[in-house]
């Protein structure tokens, strides 16, 4: 049976070379970094062809030989941290990358463990288990018989009604709320990671470690244009449930309008999205508003949780009323064994204080021991005694306060007034005397060796008299030597001082060809990155801050712009299939032609593209779908 299984779909193909089910041909070449077909994992799981891959690892079609069913096998294999060893199976971690490899593999197994515990959720692709082998981890997943949502919408050929969209995606929204409560953020929800089964239900797949769903991490980022939230393109903005809210609202938008939103990186806050209600009359106004709020670029203005999103698109109140049942009234025993009821809820009272204290004289907690109950006359007498005591204390305070205030004023004057007058007298007798010297002379410290002003002045005068002749003799020599020394040091510093140039904004070719920089800097091999702010070939960053003092021969690392990562595709209006695909080929854009029935265009003319705003992301490596009308 194992020998007759197709490595493309894991169905029995018999003796056929080309599989009659999927068209896979036995012996098809495969990239050397992936496991070869028919590899066995843990003597149980048979590995087939590659289904997909990203910066985290590789997804294969597989077969569980023990249970006799198809599965998907996900291998943790981050290509920026590890390579395939010579045996074609073992994963070898690159030198110096062991720590990030182990950290990300730990995150990977943690996610798998949480998903295994949540196998009862029907909207999630089930994790059946995982195996440690070949120096890495393999996740065994449920194989979903269905279509990615992107292909499902293409086959529909039209946008869905609100009822169809709600039936399809609302269960997934409820499921994501449960995942968030368990600390699982998806960050990769898109029309390619959400699947529609033959029963018209949704399955969420594509779970991955957080490092692969954000820019500028140690793993190659996998972001989905139109579905990834703006904070995923930044290395500083936090992710949260609101990140998945953005993606879900993008899915709703795609289902209801027939096109996904523009990529968050190129969206402008000044240019609003077209409300779904304007393209699809079946969408209620409150649903349209909720979707646009979920697609806010500013995460603080966005709907924050899946529960809030579900309430907003179903018209349910965002803050449900919670009814708290009243507590049972407590019962206390008195000396006469008559029950005294304590109210279950103590509400604030605006009665006078005397009335509150009277009430506490008549009521006591149920747990306190039985005591003598005061009569109204006794309570009134005690209250009068308290009032007399308070009055006496108040009168005493009124008498004592003026006396205390007067004493403070006299003390303050004695402490600071006399000192100021003494200081003025001292200053009048010796005008040049500083305040610090006066303090030392007035309060000598014998233990610390501080001398009085008179003693120190006598010593200074004697030293000056003894050193006066030698000072006059050497003053001329010292001044000339100091001047020459300063001149020499100034000349040396002016010759040696080199300050870092600011290369940002200059053409890289001009920088490396400049004779001015040739003897000062050593330019390392530049790093090239795409940029929307700098033209191609312009320096956009340097590793040494401009203005810092350096020495000749300093090595400088420059980052140079590759230009925009986006190619503006030509307009397809009134273009035939042959003419338009030739223009895409000249631009180096990969494409595939998809034929559609369209009564508004002649047969053979282009009617649309799979990219938004005719912008193609070079870094995505995606294939552009060219929609051509066909009778």
Coordinates of C-alpha atoms in Angstrom, one line a residue, residues 278-606:
X278 CA -21.8 51.1 -0.8
X279 CA -20.7 48.0 -2.8
X280 CA -23.1 45.5 -1.3
X281 CA -26.6 46.5 -0.4
X282 CA -27.2 43.4 1.7
X283 CA -24.7 44.8 4.4
X284 CA -26.5 46.6 7.3
X285 CA -25.2 50.0 8.1
X286 CA -24.0 49.0 11.6
X287 CA -22.0 46.1 10.1
X288 CA -20.4 48.3 7.6
X289 CA -19.3 50.8 10.3
X290 CA -18.0 48.0 12.5
X291 CA -15.8 46.6 9.7
X292 CA -14.3 50.0 9.0
X293 CA -13.6 50.5 12.7
X294 CA -11.9 47.2 12.8
X295 CA -9.7 48.3 9.9
X296 CA -8.5 51.4 11.6
X297 CA -4.8 52.0 11.1
X298 CA -4.4 53.4 14.6
X299 CA -4.7 50.3 16.9
X300 CA -6.1 52.6 19.7
X301 CA -9.1 53.5 17.6
X302 CA -9.7 49.9 16.5
X303 CA -12.2 47.4 18.0
X304 CA -10.1 45.7 20.6
X305 CA -11.5 42.2 21.1
X306 CA -13.3 39.5 19.2
X307 CA -16.2 39.7 21.6
X308 CA -16.6 43.4 20.9
X309 CA -16.4 42.7 17.2
X310 CA -19.0 39.9 17.4
X311 CA -21.4 42.2 19.3
X312 CA -20.9 45.0 16.8
X313 CA -21.7 42.9 13.7
X314 CA -24.6 41.1 15.3
X315 CA -26.2 44.2 16.8
X316 CA -25.9 42.9 20.4
X317 CA -25.2 45.4 23.2
X318 CA -21.5 45.9 23.8
X319 CA -22.0 45.9 27.6
X320 CA -24.4 43.3 28.7
X321 CA -26.4 43.9 31.8
X322 CA -25.3 41.6 34.7
X323 CA -27.9 40.9 37.3
X324 CA -26.4 40.2 40.7
X325 CA -28.7 38.2 43.0
X326 CA -29.3 39.6 46.5
X327 CA -27.7 37.9 49.4
X328 CA -29.6 36.0 52.1
X329 CA -30.4 38.3 55.0
X330 CA -28.2 37.5 58.0
X331 CA -29.8 36.6 61.4
X332 CA -28.4 37.5 64.8
X333 CA -29.5 36.4 68.3
X334 CA -30.2 38.8 71.2
X335 CA -30.7 38.2 74.9
X336 CA -34.4 37.9 74.3
X337 CA -33.8 35.5 71.3
X338 CA -35.6 37.9 69.0
X339 CA -33.9 37.9 65.6
X340 CA -32.3 41.2 64.4
X341 CA -32.0 41.4 60.5
X342 CA -29.0 43.0 59.0
X343 CA -29.6 44.5 55.6
X344 CA -27.7 42.5 52.9
X345 CA -26.4 45.6 51.1
X346 CA -25.0 48.6 53.0
X347 CA -25.9 51.7 51.0
X348 CA -24.4 55.1 51.7
X349 CA -26.6 57.2 54.0
X350 CA -26.9 61.0 53.9
X351 CA -28.4 61.3 57.4
X352 CA -26.7 63.3 60.2
X353 CA -23.9 61.7 62.1
X354 CA -25.9 61.6 65.3
X355 CA -28.5 59.4 63.6
X356 CA -25.8 57.0 62.3
X357 CA -24.3 56.6 65.7
X358 CA -27.7 56.0 67.2
X359 CA -28.2 53.2 64.7
X360 CA -25.0 51.6 65.6
X361 CA -26.0 51.6 69.2
X362 CA -29.1 49.5 68.4
X363 CA -27.6 47.1 65.8
X364 CA -24.6 44.8 66.1
X365 CA -23.1 42.0 63.9
X366 CA -24.7 38.6 64.1
X367 CA -21.4 37.1 65.2
X368 CA -20.8 39.3 68.2
X369 CA -21.8 38.0 71.7
X370 CA -25.0 39.0 73.3
X371 CA -24.7 42.3 75.3
X372 CA -26.9 44.7 77.2
X373 CA -29.1 46.7 74.8
X374 CA -29.1 50.4 75.6
X375 CA -32.4 52.2 76.2
X376 CA -33.0 55.4 74.3
X377 CA -32.5 57.5 77.5
X378 CA -29.1 55.9 78.1
X379 CA -28.0 56.4 74.5
X380 CA -29.0 60.0 74.7
X381 CA -27.0 60.6 77.9
X382 CA -23.9 59.0 76.4
X383 CA -24.3 61.1 73.3
X384 CA -24.5 64.3 75.4
X385 CA -21.4 63.4 77.2
X386 CA -19.5 62.9 73.9
X387 CA -20.7 66.3 72.7
X388 CA -19.4 68.0 75.9
X389 CA -16.0 66.2 75.5
X390 CA -15.7 67.4 71.9
X391 CA -16.6 70.9 72.9
X392 CA -13.9 71.0 75.6
X393 CA -11.2 69.7 73.2
X394 CA -12.2 72.3 70.6
X395 CA -12.0 75.2 73.1
X396 CA -8.6 74.0 74.3
X397 CA -7.3 73.9 70.7
X398 CA -8.6 77.5 70.0
X399 CA -6.7 78.8 73.0
X400 CA -3.4 76.8 72.4
X401 CA -3.1 77.6 68.6
X402 CA -2.4 81.4 68.9
X403 CA 0.2 80.8 71.7
X404 CA 1.9 78.1 69.6
X405 CA 2.0 80.4 66.6
X406 CA 3.5 83.2 68.5
X407 CA 6.2 80.9 69.9
X408 CA 7.1 79.8 66.4
X409 CA 7.5 83.4 65.2
X410 CA 9.8 84.3 68.1
X411 CA 11.9 81.2 67.6
X412 CA 12.3 81.9 63.9
X413 CA 13.4 85.4 64.5
X414 CA 16.0 84.4 67.1
X415 CA 17.5 81.7 64.9
X416 CA 17.7 83.6 61.6
X417 CA 17.3 87.3 62.4
X418 CA 20.4 87.6 64.6
X419 CA 22.6 85.8 62.1
X420 CA 21.6 88.0 59.2
X421 CA 22.5 91.2 61.3
X422 CA 25.8 89.6 62.3
X423 CA 26.5 88.8 58.7
X424 CA 25.7 92.4 57.6
X425 CA 28.1 93.8 60.2
X426 CA 30.8 91.4 59.0
X427 CA 30.3 92.3 55.4
X428 CA 30.5 96.0 56.2
X429 CA 33.8 95.6 57.9
X430 CA 35.3 93.3 55.2
X431 CA 33.5 93.8 51.9
X432 CA 35.5 91.2 50.0
X433 CA 34.7 88.3 52.4
X434 CA 32.6 85.5 50.7
X435 CA 29.7 84.0 52.5
X436 CA 31.3 80.5 52.6
X437 CA 34.4 81.9 54.3
X438 CA 32.3 83.6 57.0
X439 CA 30.6 80.3 57.8
X440 CA 33.9 78.6 58.2
X441 CA 35.3 81.3 60.5
X442 CA 32.2 81.5 62.6
X443 CA 31.9 77.8 63.2
X444 CA 35.5 76.2 63.2
X445 CA 35.6 72.4 63.4
X446 CA 38.6 71.3 65.4
X447 CA 38.2 67.6 64.8
X448 CA 38.1 67.9 61.0
X449 CA 41.1 70.4 60.9
X450 CA 39.2 73.4 59.5
X451 CA 41.0 76.5 60.5
X452 CA 39.5 79.9 61.4
X453 CA 39.5 82.7 59.0
X454 CA 42.2 84.7 60.9
X455 CA 44.6 81.7 61.1
X456 CA 44.2 80.8 57.4
X457 CA 44.7 84.4 56.3
X458 CA 47.9 84.7 58.3
X459 CA 49.3 81.5 56.8
X460 CA 48.4 82.6 53.2
X461 CA 50.1 85.9 53.7
X462 CA 53.3 84.3 55.0
X463 CA 53.4 81.9 52.1
X464 CA 53.0 84.7 49.6
X465 CA 55.9 86.6 51.2
X466 CA 58.2 83.7 51.1
X467 CA 57.4 82.7 47.5
X468 CA 57.3 86.2 46.0
X469 CA 60.9 86.4 44.8
X470 CA 61.0 83.0 43.1
X471 CA 57.6 83.7 41.5
X472 CA 58.9 86.9 39.9
X473 CA 62.0 85.1 38.5
X474 CA 60.1 82.2 36.9
X475 CA 57.0 83.9 35.8
X476 CA 58.4 84.8 32.4
X477 CA 59.8 81.3 31.7
X478 CA 56.6 79.6 32.8
X479 CA 54.4 81.8 30.6
X480 CA 56.4 81.3 27.5
X481 CA 56.6 77.5 28.0
X482 CA 52.8 77.3 28.6
X483 CA 52.1 79.2 25.5
X484 CA 54.4 77.0 23.3
X485 CA 52.9 73.9 24.9
X486 CA 49.4 75.0 24.1
X487 CA 50.3 75.9 20.6
X488 CA 51.8 72.5 20.0
X489 CA 48.8 70.6 21.5
X490 CA 46.4 72.7 19.4
X491 CA 48.3 72.0 16.2
X492 CA 48.4 68.2 17.0
X493 CA 44.7 68.1 17.8
X494 CA 43.7 70.0 14.7
X495 CA 45.7 67.6 12.5
X496 CA 44.4 64.4 14.2
X497 CA 40.7 65.4 14.6
X498 CA 38.4 63.7 12.0
X499 CA 34.7 63.8 12.4
X500 CA 32.3 61.3 10.9
X501 CA 30.6 62.4 7.7
X502 CA 26.9 62.2 7.2
X503 CA 26.4 59.9 4.1
X504 CA 22.6 59.6 4.4
X505 CA 21.0 61.1 1.4
X506 CA 24.1 60.8 -0.8
X507 CA 24.4 58.6 -3.8
X508 CA 26.4 55.5 -2.8
X509 CA 28.3 55.4 -6.1
X510 CA 29.5 59.0 -5.5
X511 CA 30.5 58.3 -1.9
X512 CA 32.8 55.3 -2.7
X513 CA 34.3 57.1 -5.7
X514 CA 35.1 60.3 -3.8
X515 CA 38.8 61.1 -3.4
X516 CA 38.0 63.1 -0.3
X517 CA 36.7 59.9 1.5
X518 CA 39.2 57.5 0.0
X519 CA 42.0 57.9 2.6
X520 CA 39.7 58.3 5.6
X521 CA 37.1 55.6 5.4
X522 CA 37.0 51.9 4.6
X523 CA 33.5 51.1 3.1
X524 CA 32.3 47.6 3.9
X525 CA 30.0 45.8 1.5
X526 CA 26.7 47.7 1.7
X527 CA 23.4 46.3 2.8
X528 CA 20.6 46.8 0.4
X529 CA 17.0 47.3 1.5
X530 CA 13.8 48.4 -0.1
X531 CA 12.6 51.9 0.9
X532 CA 9.7 54.1 0.2
X533 CA 11.6 57.2 1.3
X534 CA 14.8 57.0 -0.6
X535 CA 15.5 56.6 -4.3
X536 CA 17.4 53.6 -5.6
X537 CA 21.2 53.8 -4.9
X538 CA 20.9 56.4 -2.2
X539 CA 22.4 55.8 1.3
X540 CA 19.6 55.5 3.8
X541 CA 21.5 54.6 7.0
X542 CA 25.0 54.2 8.5
X543 CA 26.3 52.4 11.6
X544 CA 28.4 55.4 12.9
X545 CA 26.6 58.5 14.1
X546 CA 27.6 61.6 12.1
X547 CA 29.7 64.1 14.0
X548 CA 31.5 61.6 16.1
X549 CA 35.3 62.0 16.2
X550 CA 37.0 59.1 14.4
X551 CA 40.5 58.1 13.1
X552 CA 41.6 57.6 9.6
X553 CA 40.8 54.1 8.3
X554 CA 37.6 53.7 10.1
X555 CA 35.3 51.0 8.7
X556 CA 31.8 52.2 7.8
X557 CA 28.8 50.0 7.1
X558 CA 26.2 51.7 4.9
X559 CA 22.6 50.7 4.1
X560 CA 21.6 51.5 0.5
X561 CA 18.1 51.8 -0.9
X562 CA 16.9 49.3 -3.5
X563 CA 14.1 51.7 -4.3
X564 CA 10.4 50.9 -3.7
X565 CA 9.4 47.4 -3.0
X566 CA 6.3 47.9 -5.1
X567 CA 5.9 47.8 -8.9
X568 CA 3.1 49.9 -10.3
X569 CA 1.4 47.5 -12.7
X570 CA 0.1 49.0 -16.0
X571 CA -3.6 49.5 -16.3
X572 CA -5.5 46.5 -17.7
X573 CA -8.3 48.5 -19.1
X574 CA -9.0 47.6 -22.8
X575 CA -6.0 45.2 -22.8
X576 CA -6.1 41.8 -24.4
X577 CA -4.7 38.8 -22.5
X578 CA -1.7 38.5 -24.9
X579 CA -0.7 42.2 -24.8
X580 CA -1.1 42.6 -21.0
X581 CA 0.7 39.4 -20.0
X582 CA 3.6 40.4 -22.3
X583 CA 3.9 43.7 -20.3
X584 CA 3.9 41.8 -17.0
X585 CA 6.6 39.5 -18.3
X586 CA 8.8 42.5 -19.3
X587 CA 8.5 43.8 -15.7
X588 CA 9.5 40.4 -14.3
X589 CA 6.2 39.9 -12.5
X590 CA 5.0 36.3 -12.2
X591 CA 1.5 35.8 -13.3
X592 CA -1.2 33.2 -14.0
X593 CA -4.3 33.6 -16.2
X594 CA -7.7 32.8 -14.6
X595 CA -10.7 32.8 -17.0
X596 CA -14.1 34.2 -15.9
X597 CA -17.4 34.6 -17.5
X598 CA -18.1 38.3 -17.8
X599 CA -20.9 39.8 -20.1
X600 CA -19.5 43.3 -19.7
X601 CA -16.2 42.6 -21.6
X602 CA -15.4 40.9 -24.9
X603 CA -13.9 37.5 -24.7
X604 CA -10.1 37.5 -24.3
X605 CA -9.9 40.9 -22.5
X606 CA -8.4 41.5 -19.0

